[in-house]
Short mmCIF file of C-alpha atoms in Angstrom, two decimals:
data_model
loop_
_atom_site.label_atom_id
_atom_site.label_comp_id
_atom_site.label_asym_id
_atom_site.label_seq_id
_atom_site.Cartn_x
_atom_site.Cartn_y
_atom_site.Cartn_z
CA MET A 1 0.00 0.00 0.00
CA SER A 2 1.55 3.26 -1.02
CA ALA A 3 1.12 6.08 1.46
CA ARG A 4 -0.01 8.38 -1.33
CA THR A 5 -2.68 6.07 -2.69
CA PHE A 6 -3.62 4.50 0.62
CA THR A 7 -4.54 7.78 2.26
CA GLN A 8 -6.84 8.81 -0.54
CA SER A 9 -10.43 7.62 -0.91
CA MET A 10 -10.46 3.93 -1.77
CA ARG A 11 -10.94 3.29 -5.45
CA VAL A 12 -10.24 0.52 -7.88
CA ALA A 13 -8.90 1.31 -11.33
CA LEU A 14 -10.83 0.07 -14.30
CA ALA A 15 -7.89 -1.91 -15.48
CA GLY A 16 -6.99 -5.05 -17.33
CA SER A 17 -4.42 -7.28 -18.82
CA ALA A 18 -3.09 -7.44 -22.33
CA ALA A 19 -5.35 -5.87 -24.93
CA LEU A 20 -8.21 -5.30 -22.52
CA ALA A 21 -10.80 -2.85 -23.78
CA LEU A 22 -11.15 -0.72 -20.67
CA GLY A 23 -14.33 0.79 -19.38
CA ALA A 24 -18.00 0.30 -20.13
CA CYS A 25 -17.80 1.55 -23.68
CA ALA A 26 -20.69 1.21 -26.08
CA THR A 27 -18.23 0.09 -28.75
CA VAL A 28 -15.00 -1.81 -28.34
CA PRO A 29 -11.92 -0.30 -30.00
CA GLY A 30 -10.34 -2.94 -32.19
CA ALA A 31 -13.62 -4.61 -33.10
CA GLY A 32 -13.57 -5.40 -36.78
CA VAL A 33 -9.87 -4.58 -37.09
CA ALA A 34 -7.75 -7.29 -38.70
CA ALA A 35 -5.11 -8.95 -36.53
CA GLY A 36 -1.72 -7.36 -37.01
CA SER A 37 -3.15 -4.13 -38.42
CA PRO A 38 -1.60 -0.83 -37.26
CA ILE A 39 -2.87 0.87 -34.12
CA THR A 40 -6.04 2.81 -34.82
CA GLN A 41 -6.77 6.31 -33.58
CA ALA A 42 -9.57 4.98 -31.36
CA GLU A 43 -7.17 2.47 -29.76
CA ALA A 44 -4.55 5.14 -29.18
CA GLN A 45 -7.10 7.38 -27.50
CA GLN A 46 -8.30 4.54 -25.32
CA GLY A 47 -4.82 3.61 -24.15
CA ALA A 48 -3.98 7.23 -23.34
CA GLN A 49 -7.21 7.62 -21.38
CA TYR A 50 -6.36 4.87 -18.91
CA HIS A 51 -2.57 5.04 -18.85
CA GLN A 52 -2.15 7.13 -15.69
CA GLN A 53 -4.84 5.18 -13.88
CA LEU A 54 -3.10 1.90 -14.61
CA VAL A 55 0.29 3.26 -13.58
CA GLY A 56 -1.11 4.54 -10.28
CA GLU A 57 -2.82 1.27 -9.52
CA PHE A 58 0.44 -0.65 -9.87
CA GLY A 59 2.64 1.48 -7.64
CA GLY A 60 3.75 4.14 -10.11
CA ALA A 61 6.25 4.26 -12.95
CA MET A 62 9.95 3.68 -12.34
CA THR A 63 12.49 5.89 -14.06
CA GLY A 64 16.21 5.74 -14.65
CA PRO A 65 18.58 3.39 -16.51
CA GLN A 66 16.67 0.20 -15.64
CA ALA A 67 13.39 1.60 -16.93
CA ASP A 68 15.15 2.89 -20.05
CA TYR A 69 16.62 -0.55 -20.69
CA VAL A 70 13.24 -2.29 -20.36
CA GLU A 71 11.72 0.29 -22.68
CA ARG A 72 14.38 -0.22 -25.35
CA VAL A 73 14.13 -4.03 -25.34
CA THR A 74 10.33 -3.93 -25.42
CA GLN A 75 10.14 -1.42 -28.25
CA ASN A 76 12.53 -3.45 -30.39
CA VAL A 77 10.46 -6.62 -30.05
CA ALA A 78 7.08 -4.85 -30.18
CA VAL A 79 7.81 -3.28 -33.54
CA GLN A 80 7.89 -6.80 -34.99
CA SER A 81 4.12 -6.98 -34.46
CA GLY A 82 3.14 -4.66 -37.29
CA LEU A 83 1.17 -2.45 -34.89
CA ALA A 84 3.57 0.40 -35.65
CA THR A 85 6.64 0.98 -37.79
CA ARG A 86 8.56 3.04 -35.21
CA PRO A 87 9.77 1.61 -31.89
CA ASP A 88 8.93 4.85 -30.10
CA ALA A 89 5.26 4.38 -31.00
CA PHE A 90 5.09 2.03 -28.00
CA GLU A 91 4.80 3.52 -24.51
CA VAL A 92 6.60 1.12 -22.14
CA THR A 93 6.33 1.41 -18.37
CA LEU A 94 8.35 -0.37 -15.69
CA LEU A 95 5.99 -0.55 -12.71
CA ASN A 96 7.02 -0.33 -9.05
CA SER A 97 5.12 -3.43 -8.01
CA SER A 98 6.16 -6.54 -6.08
CA VAL A 99 3.67 -8.70 -7.98
CA ASN A 100 4.75 -10.73 -11.01
CA ASN A 101 2.71 -9.21 -13.81
CA ALA A 102 2.85 -7.83 -17.33
CA PHE A 103 0.09 -6.57 -19.58
CA ALA A 104 -0.61 -4.33 -22.54
CA VAL A 105 -3.59 -2.29 -23.64
CA PRO A 106 -4.71 -1.00 -27.05
CA GLY A 107 -2.80 1.98 -28.32
CA GLY A 108 0.71 0.62 -27.85
CA TYR A 109 0.87 0.83 -24.04
CA VAL A 110 2.91 -1.99 -22.52
CA TYR A 111 3.57 -2.58 -18.81
CA ILE A 112 5.75 -4.88 -16.73
CA THR A 113 6.46 -4.99 -12.99
CA ARG A 114 9.97 -4.85 -11.58
CA GLN A 115 9.24 -8.10 -9.73
CA LEU A 116 8.69 -10.00 -12.98
CA VAL A 117 11.82 -8.45 -14.50
CA GLY A 118 13.75 -9.66 -11.45
CA LEU A 119 12.57 -13.23 -12.05
CA MET A 120 14.08 -13.26 -15.53
CA ASN A 121 17.59 -14.42 -16.34
CA ASN A 122 18.31 -12.91 -19.72
CA GLU A 123 17.20 -10.25 -22.16
CA ALA A 124 15.49 -12.76 -24.44
CA GLU A 125 13.09 -13.70 -21.62
CA LEU A 126 12.20 -10.03 -21.19
CA ALA A 127 11.55 -9.80 -24.92
CA ALA A 128 9.46 -12.99 -24.74
CA VAL A 129 7.08 -11.68 -22.07
CA MET A 130 6.63 -8.36 -23.80
CA GLY A 131 6.22 -10.05 -27.17
CA HIS A 132 3.50 -12.24 -25.70
CA GLU A 133 1.64 -9.21 -24.34
CA VAL A 134 1.95 -7.27 -27.58
CA GLY A 135 0.72 -10.41 -29.33
CA HIS A 136 -2.57 -10.18 -27.43
CA VAL A 137 -2.94 -6.60 -28.64
CA ALA A 138 -1.97 -7.40 -32.24
CA ALA A 139 -4.49 -10.25 -32.33
CA ARG A 140 -7.21 -7.94 -30.96
CA HIS A 141 -8.14 -10.53 -28.38
CA SER A 142 -10.03 -8.06 -26.22
CA ALA A 143 -12.28 -7.10 -29.08
CA ARG A 144 -13.37 -10.72 -29.37
CA ARG A 145 -14.65 -11.00 -25.83
CA GLU A 146 -18.20 -10.45 -24.78
CA ALA A 147 -19.06 -6.89 -23.72
CA ALA A 148 -21.20 -8.30 -20.93
CA ALA A 149 -18.24 -10.20 -19.53
CA GLN A 150 -16.21 -6.99 -19.57
CA ARG A 151 -18.90 -5.14 -17.66
CA ASN A 152 -19.13 -7.90 -15.07
CA GLN A 153 -15.39 -7.79 -14.47
CA LEU A 154 -14.94 -4.04 -14.61
CA GLY A 155 -17.64 -2.76 -12.29
CA GLY A 156 -15.77 -1.48 -9.27
CA LEU A 157 -17.09 0.86 -6.63
CA GLY A 158 -16.05 1.75 -3.12
CA ILE A 159 -14.17 -1.13 -1.58
CA ALA A 160 -14.56 -3.17 -4.71
CA ILE A 161 -11.56 -5.39 -4.17
CA LEU A 162 -13.13 -6.98 -1.12
CA SER A 163 -16.76 -6.88 -2.20
CA GLN A 164 -16.14 -8.42 -5.60
CA VAL A 165 -13.71 -11.09 -4.52
CA LEU A 166 -15.30 -12.09 -1.25
CA LEU A 167 -18.93 -11.34 -1.91
CA GLY A 168 -19.23 -11.79 -5.65
CA GLY A 169 -18.96 -9.33 -8.48
CA ASN A 170 -22.54 -9.23 -9.77
CA ASN A 171 -24.31 -9.72 -6.45
CA PRO A 172 -22.14 -8.38 -3.61
CA LEU A 173 -23.65 -10.94 -1.22
CA GLY A 174 -24.21 -13.65 -3.80
CA GLN A 175 -21.25 -15.90 -3.06
CA GLN A 176 -19.32 -17.18 -0.08
CA ILE A 177 -15.67 -16.24 0.35
CA SER A 178 -14.08 -17.92 -2.63
CA GLN A 179 -10.65 -16.58 -3.50
CA ALA A 180 -7.83 -14.36 -2.28
CA ALA A 181 -8.09 -10.61 -2.61
CA VAL A 182 -5.53 -9.31 -5.07
CA GLN A 183 -4.22 -6.05 -6.41
CA GLY A 184 -7.11 -4.03 -7.81
CA SER A 185 -6.14 -4.07 -11.43
CA GLN A 186 -5.43 -7.79 -11.38
CA LEU A 187 -8.75 -8.51 -9.73
CA LEU A 188 -10.51 -6.74 -12.56
CA THR A 189 -8.55 -8.55 -15.26
CA LEU A 190 -10.43 -10.59 -17.81
CA LYS A 191 -8.67 -13.84 -18.47
CA PHE A 192 -7.91 -14.94 -21.99
CA SER A 193 -8.95 -18.30 -23.31
CA ARG A 194 -6.40 -21.07 -23.69
CA THR A 195 -6.59 -20.64 -27.46
CA GLN A 196 -5.80 -16.94 -27.13
CA GLU A 197 -2.92 -17.63 -24.76
CA LEU A 198 -1.39 -20.10 -27.17
CA GLU A 199 -1.87 -17.67 -30.03
CA ALA A 200 -0.09 -14.94 -28.04
CA ASP A 201 2.73 -17.41 -27.26
CA GLN A 202 3.02 -18.17 -30.97
CA LEU A 203 3.15 -14.48 -31.88
CA GLY A 204 5.64 -13.84 -29.09
CA VAL A 205 7.97 -16.52 -30.45
CA GLN A 206 7.54 -15.07 -33.93
CA TYR A 207 8.53 -11.63 -32.66
CA LEU A 208 11.53 -13.11 -30.83
CA ASN A 209 12.77 -14.64 -34.07
CA GLY A 210 12.20 -11.38 -35.92
CA ALA A 211 14.20 -9.43 -33.32
CA GLY A 212 17.06 -11.94 -33.33
CA TYR A 213 16.45 -13.44 -29.87
CA ASP A 214 16.61 -17.09 -28.85
CA PRO A 215 12.99 -18.25 -29.33
CA ARG A 216 13.39 -20.81 -26.51
CA ALA A 217 13.24 -17.92 -24.06
CA MET A 218 9.44 -18.13 -24.03
CA ALA A 219 9.65 -21.66 -22.64
CA THR A 220 12.34 -20.92 -20.03
CA LEU A 221 10.40 -17.90 -18.79
CA LEU A 222 7.22 -19.97 -18.46
CA GLN A 223 9.21 -22.57 -16.51
CA SER A 224 10.40 -19.89 -14.09
CA LEU A 225 6.85 -18.61 -13.63
CA ALA A 226 5.54 -22.10 -12.90
CA ALA A 227 8.36 -22.65 -10.40
CA GLN A 228 7.69 -19.28 -8.72
CA ASN A 229 3.99 -20.11 -8.40
CA THR A 230 4.79 -23.41 -6.73
CA LEU A 231 7.33 -21.80 -4.41
CA ASP A 232 4.96 -19.01 -3.39
CA ALA A 233 2.21 -21.52 -2.62
CA SER A 234 4.64 -23.56 -0.52
CA LEU A 235 5.95 -20.54 1.39
CA MET A 236 2.37 -19.46 2.10
CA GLY A 237 1.53 -22.92 3.40
CA ARG A 238 -0.91 -23.73 0.64
CA GLY A 239 -1.15 -26.82 -1.50
CA ASN A 240 -1.96 -25.06 -4.75
CA ALA A 241 -0.18 -22.48 -6.85
CA THR A 242 -3.12 -20.24 -7.73
CA ILE A 243 -1.70 -16.84 -6.82
CA PRO A 244 -2.18 -13.29 -8.09
CA ALA A 245 0.63 -13.30 -10.60
CA TRP A 246 1.31 -12.85 -14.30
CA ALA A 247 0.92 -16.59 -14.64
CA SER A 248 -2.49 -16.67 -13.00
CA THR A 249 -3.92 -14.06 -15.33
CA HIS A 250 -2.22 -16.07 -18.05
CA PRO A 251 -3.22 -19.52 -16.78
CA ASP A 252 -1.28 -22.77 -16.52
CA PRO A 253 2.27 -21.78 -17.50
CA ALA A 254 3.58 -25.30 -16.82
CA SER A 255 1.36 -26.85 -19.50
CA ARG A 256 2.47 -24.25 -22.04
CA VAL A 257 6.21 -24.90 -21.69
CA GLN A 258 6.28 -27.85 -24.10
CA ASN A 259 4.15 -25.97 -26.60
CA ALA A 260 6.56 -23.02 -26.44
CA LEU A 261 9.50 -25.36 -27.04
CA GLN A 262 7.76 -26.82 -30.08
CA LEU A 263 7.11 -23.32 -31.40
CA ALA A 264 10.79 -22.46 -30.96
CA GLY A 265 11.92 -25.57 -32.82
CA ALA A 266 15.58 -25.45 -33.76
CA GLY A 267 15.62 -21.66 -33.86
CA THR A 268 18.60 -19.82 -32.45
CA GLY A 269 19.37 -16.29 -31.38
CA VAL A 270 20.94 -14.17 -28.69
CA THR A 271 20.00 -14.21 -25.01
CA ASN A 272 22.23 -11.33 -23.81
CA ARG A 273 22.40 -12.85 -20.32
CA GLU A 274 25.39 -10.87 -19.08
CA THR A 275 24.02 -7.58 -20.39
CA PHE A 276 20.65 -8.25 -18.77
CA LEU A 277 22.15 -9.12 -15.39
CA GLN A 278 24.34 -6.04 -15.48
CA ARG A 279 21.32 -3.85 -16.23
CA ILE A 280 19.11 -5.20 -13.44
CA ASP A 281 21.81 -5.28 -10.76
CA GLY A 282 20.45 -3.29 -7.81
CA LEU A 283 16.79 -3.54 -8.88
CA MET A 284 14.43 -3.44 -5.90
CA TYR A 285 12.97 -6.84 -5.13
CA GLY A 286 9.88 -7.59 -3.07
CA ASP A 287 7.92 -4.95 -1.17
CA ASP A 288 8.79 -1.28 -1.41
CA PRO A 289 8.81 0.21 2.12
CA ALA A 290 6.90 3.18 0.73
CA GLN A 291 4.03 0.74 0.17
CA GLY A 292 4.58 -1.23 3.38
CA VAL A 293 6.31 -4.58 3.76
CA ILE A 294 5.31 -8.08 4.80
CA GLU A 295 7.79 -9.84 7.07
CA GLY A 296 6.50 -13.28 7.99
CA GLN A 297 3.13 -12.75 9.67
CA GLN A 298 3.72 -9.02 10.28
CA PHE A 299 2.76 -6.12 8.06
CA ILE A 300 4.63 -2.91 8.82
CA HIS A 301 4.30 0.44 7.06
CA PRO A 302 7.15 2.81 7.96
CA GLU A 303 5.59 5.88 6.33
CA LEU A 304 2.10 5.43 7.76
CA ARG A 305 3.70 4.35 11.07
CA LEU A 306 1.45 1.34 11.58
CA SER A 307 1.74 -2.39 12.00
CA PHE A 308 -0.40 -5.49 12.50
CA THR A 309 0.12 -9.26 12.63
CA ALA A 310 -1.89 -11.83 10.69
CA PRO A 311 -3.06 -14.96 12.53
CA THR A 312 -1.13 -18.20 12.15
CA GLY A 313 -2.33 -20.12 9.10
CA PHE A 314 -3.18 -16.97 7.13
CA TYR A 315 -1.11 -15.31 4.43
CA MET A 316 -1.02 -11.70 3.28
CA ILE A 317 -0.87 -10.03 -0.13
CA ASN A 318 0.11 -6.36 -0.34
CA SER A 319 -1.07 -3.98 -3.05
CA THR A 320 -1.01 -0.24 -3.61
CA THR A 321 -4.43 0.21 -2.02
CA ALA A 322 -4.88 -2.55 0.52
CA VAL A 323 -3.47 -5.58 2.29
CA SER A 324 -5.49 -8.77 1.99
CA VAL A 325 -5.33 -11.48 4.63
CA ASN A 326 -6.39 -14.90 3.40
CA GLY A 327 -6.97 -18.34 4.87
CA ASP A 328 -9.37 -21.25 4.93
CA ALA A 329 -11.23 -19.78 7.90
CA GLY A 330 -11.93 -16.38 6.37
CA ARG A 331 -10.73 -13.39 4.41
CA ALA A 332 -9.97 -9.82 5.48
CA GLN A 333 -8.68 -6.61 3.98
CA PHE A 334 -6.89 -3.70 5.63
CA SER A 335 -7.55 -0.38 3.94
CA THR A 336 -8.87 3.15 4.40
CA GLY A 337 -11.60 5.51 3.34
CA PRO A 338 -12.80 9.10 3.72
CA TYR A 339 -12.93 10.08 7.39
CA ASN A 340 -14.64 13.10 8.98
CA GLY A 341 -13.80 12.28 12.59
CA ASN A 342 -16.92 10.17 13.25
CA LEU A 343 -15.68 6.59 13.57
CA GLU A 344 -19.19 5.07 13.70
CA ALA A 345 -20.14 6.84 10.47
CA TYR A 346 -16.90 5.57 8.97
CA VAL A 347 -17.81 1.96 9.81
CA ARG A 348 -21.28 2.42 8.33
CA SER A 349 -19.78 3.75 5.11
CA VAL A 350 -17.55 0.67 4.82
CA PHE A 351 -20.58 -1.60 5.19
CA GLN A 352 -22.45 0.40 2.59
CA ALA A 353 -19.57 0.12 0.14
CA LEU A 354 -19.36 -3.63 0.72
CA GLY A 355 -23.04 -3.99 -0.04
CA GLY A 356 -22.77 -1.99 -3.24
CA GLN A 357 -25.72 -0.80 -5.22
CA GLN A 358 -27.60 -4.10 -5.11
CA GLN A 359 -27.61 -4.76 -1.38
CA GLN A 360 -28.30 -2.47 1.57
CA LEU A 361 -25.69 -3.59 4.08
CA ALA A 362 -25.44 -2.01 7.53
CA PRO A 363 -23.89 -3.05 10.84
CA GLN A 364 -26.29 -4.82 13.20
CA THR A 365 -24.02 -4.06 16.17
CA LEU A 366 -21.59 -1.23 16.89
CA GLN A 367 -19.15 -1.31 19.78
CA ARG A 368 -16.63 1.28 20.89
CA SER A 369 -13.29 0.10 22.22
CA THR A 370 -9.59 0.95 22.46
CA VAL A 371 -6.77 -1.05 20.88
CA ASN A 372 -3.18 -0.20 21.79
CA GLY A 373 -4.23 3.37 22.60
CA LEU A 374 -6.25 3.81 19.39
CA ALA A 375 -9.95 4.68 19.51
CA THR A 376 -11.76 1.82 17.80
CA VAL A 377 -15.26 0.99 16.59
CA ILE A 378 -16.27 -2.59 15.78
CA GLY A 379 -19.26 -3.24 13.53
CA GLY A 380 -20.78 -6.64 12.83
CA ALA A 381 -23.56 -8.15 10.74
CA ARG A 382 -24.71 -11.66 9.89
CA VAL A 383 -25.98 -12.02 6.35
CA ASN A 384 -26.99 -14.79 4.00
CA ASN A 385 -24.89 -14.94 0.88
CA GLY A 386 -27.29 -17.18 -0.97
CA GLN A 387 -25.62 -20.38 0.18
CA GLN A 388 -25.09 -19.95 3.90
CA GLU A 389 -24.85 -17.35 6.62
CA VAL A 390 -21.60 -15.39 6.98
CA ASP A 391 -20.36 -12.82 9.46
CA VAL A 392 -19.16 -9.46 8.15
CA THR A 393 -16.95 -7.56 10.60
CA VAL A 394 -15.52 -4.07 10.19
CA VAL A 395 -13.02 -2.76 12.73
CA ALA A 396 -11.98 0.89 12.33
CA TYR A 397 -9.11 2.68 14.07
CA ASP A 398 -8.62 6.42 14.58
CA PHE A 399 -4.95 7.21 14.00
CA GLY A 400 -5.40 10.94 14.60
CA GLY A 401 -4.81 13.78 12.19
CA GLY A 402 -8.01 12.98 10.32
CA LYS A 403 -6.84 9.48 9.36
CA ALA A 404 -8.65 6.23 9.96
CA TYR A 405 -7.87 2.70 8.82
CA HIS A 406 -9.96 -0.42 8.99
CA PHE A 407 -10.25 -4.15 8.56
CA ALA A 408 -13.21 -5.56 6.65
CA ALA A 409 -13.47 -9.28 7.30
CA ILE A 410 -15.80 -12.07 6.26
CA THR A 411 -15.99 -15.46 7.94
CA PRO A 412 -18.46 -18.34 8.19
CA ALA A 413 -21.17 -17.56 10.75
CA GLY A 414 -19.91 -17.83 14.32
CA GLN A 415 -16.22 -17.79 13.40
CA ALA A 416 -15.48 -14.05 13.37
CA ALA A 417 -13.27 -14.41 16.44
CA VAL A 418 -10.57 -16.05 14.31
CA PHE A 419 -9.41 -12.55 13.43
CA ASN A 420 -9.53 -11.09 16.96
CA PRO A 421 -5.75 -11.46 17.56
CA MET A 422 -5.12 -9.56 14.33
CA PHE A 423 -7.68 -6.87 15.16
CA ASN A 424 -5.99 -6.41 18.54
CA SER A 425 -2.49 -6.26 17.06
CA VAL A 426 -2.96 -2.97 15.16
CA ARG A 427 -0.67 -0.32 16.59
CA GLN A 428 1.32 2.77 15.81
CA ILE A 429 5.05 2.17 15.41
CA THR A 430 7.90 4.37 16.57
CA SER A 431 10.29 6.27 14.34
CA GLN A 432 13.00 3.83 15.41
CA GLU A 433 10.94 0.87 14.24
CA ALA A 434 10.19 2.63 10.96
CA ALA A 435 13.88 3.27 10.35
CA GLN A 436 14.64 -0.42 10.68
CA VAL A 437 12.56 -1.30 7.60
CA VAL A 438 15.09 -1.80 4.82
CA PRO A 439 14.16 -2.84 1.26
CA ARG A 440 15.55 -5.84 -0.57
CA ALA A 441 17.33 -5.62 -3.92
CA ILE A 442 18.90 -7.91 -6.50
CA ASP A 443 22.66 -8.24 -6.23
CA VAL A 444 24.44 -9.89 -9.16
CA VAL A 445 27.46 -11.87 -7.96
CA THR A 446 30.07 -14.05 -9.64
CA ALA A 447 30.37 -17.60 -8.35
CA ALA A 448 33.81 -18.42 -6.93
CA ARG A 449 35.43 -21.82 -7.28
CA SER A 450 34.43 -22.69 -3.74
CA ASP A 451 30.81 -21.58 -4.20
CA THR A 452 27.86 -23.96 -4.31
CA VAL A 453 24.12 -23.44 -4.48
CA ALA A 454 24.11 -23.70 -0.68
CA THR A 455 26.82 -21.07 -0.11
CA LEU A 456 25.19 -18.54 -2.43
CA ALA A 457 21.71 -19.29 -1.08
CA ARG A 458 22.88 -18.53 2.46
CA ARG A 459 23.49 -14.96 1.32
CA MET A 460 19.80 -14.50 0.44
CA ALA A 461 18.10 -11.97 2.75
CA TYR A 462 15.39 -14.36 3.92
CA THR A 463 14.94 -16.52 7.00
CA ASP A 464 13.05 -19.25 5.13
CA GLY A 465 13.39 -21.13 1.86
CA GLN A 466 16.77 -19.67 1.00
CA GLU A 467 17.90 -22.42 -1.37
CA ALA A 468 14.49 -22.79 -3.02
CA ARG A 469 14.29 -19.03 -3.53
CA PHE A 470 17.81 -18.95 -5.01
CA ARG A 471 17.07 -21.77 -7.45
CA VAL A 472 13.82 -20.24 -8.69
CA LEU A 473 15.36 -16.77 -8.98
CA ASN A 474 18.13 -18.14 -11.17
CA GLY A 475 16.11 -20.63 -13.20
CA LEU A 476 17.91 -23.63 -11.68
CA SER A 477 16.32 -27.05 -11.34
CA GLY A 478 16.62 -29.10 -8.17
CA THR A 479 19.76 -30.81 -9.44
CA ASP A 480 21.53 -27.92 -11.21
CA THR A 481 24.81 -26.71 -9.73
CA VAL A 482 26.49 -23.31 -9.97
CA VAL A 483 29.30 -22.78 -12.45
CA PRO A 484 32.43 -21.00 -11.18
CA GLY A 485 32.91 -17.67 -12.95
CA GLN A 486 29.24 -17.40 -13.94
CA GLN A 487 26.99 -14.65 -12.61
CA TYR A 488 23.97 -15.30 -10.41
CA LYS A 489 21.32 -13.24 -8.67
CA ILE A 490 20.92 -13.10 -4.93
CA VAL A 491 18.57 -10.91 -2.88
CA VAL A 492 20.14 -8.68 -0.24
CA ARG A 493 19.12 -5.85 2.06
CA SER A 494 19.93 -2.52 0.47
CA ARG A 495 19.24 1.09 1.31
#
């Protein structure tokens, strides 16, 4: 959660993945346009309209040499698509987000997160991801999807992240808690069909060949994504790898690896591994302290000077606008909203936003309390979601200075107390505690003769899964060894 975005009124960008026609438009730009045709004026206008909104939703645009490098590589591969004849016709943005994601929208706007760049191991993999995304745009995949489906996915209001994910998009109380809350723009992403994904892979490989890159990079990148999904699920204590990531909005990367290898065939080209590693050396990895960080079960925000601890058995996902807390026993979201000094009115407004336009939702109980010196109001309601009764709990905290933050939680009826330890853990942190929050960054090192996977992994700035994290970060299988004199990525603490 960025301090800038988090302290504004809660809103969810009308965003999407590659080639998504954004907004509830009467007509869809790209409809009737042949695949591979140049960008139309309508598409350019549409992309420009939503560009800043998308950038803000994903943590803002990064600038500097690393962003320039990503832009140059992307433009060189994107021009192979036929959407434009000049590389600079494509607007490329490196996003300050700790989520693995990449997407493009009509008009030549292409986006990738720093986290996904950090997962890559050569320039050809970067070109592969961006070629895939541009392929969705060139094929006009968004224009082929149903307008009704777009409206269902894009209708966000108030605390839409929680209400759509936990309560259902069309009927805010129509479904039980079903999936983890994710970053706003990803939540509102329309997934492509398997056929469209494979077509984008094919176009991406075609663009790789045209730009002179090793076409096998599509397959190796998909392998890394599949491995990262599995690792994340394991670290979160879950048995599945369905996470909010580039690979989940582009489903089943593992099953697409063999197809990508077949598409590559015997093709050859450059990977530019050493150049790539040199360019991304020092790139921030994981949470940006300006958006708050997750350390184990604790969330701490040095700029907002707050902290809380998730219960054992739950995992957290941070975004620019909220922190979601997810587990089998319930879901919760920590966020904010407009505050006029009346904490009870604040809680009522959260309930109203959760209910949306189709359901009048109000607290059935309101209780004043104090948590770690913070004035607190707890609101609760039991509602039927169409399948069973669930408890909706909103706990709001007055942090002074006209700022209030809150949890909105949903659990099966009678189980709201599962979140009580978390509700009671919210506190203001000291300046000394805030100063101790140090970001992580990628450090490119050269393996010495005495180095092994184990010795390099011990240098990773994590207390868990060091070797597994090192292997996934460097695209190494469970049996691969390090090669003396070769460069590898580790993650270190860096100011």
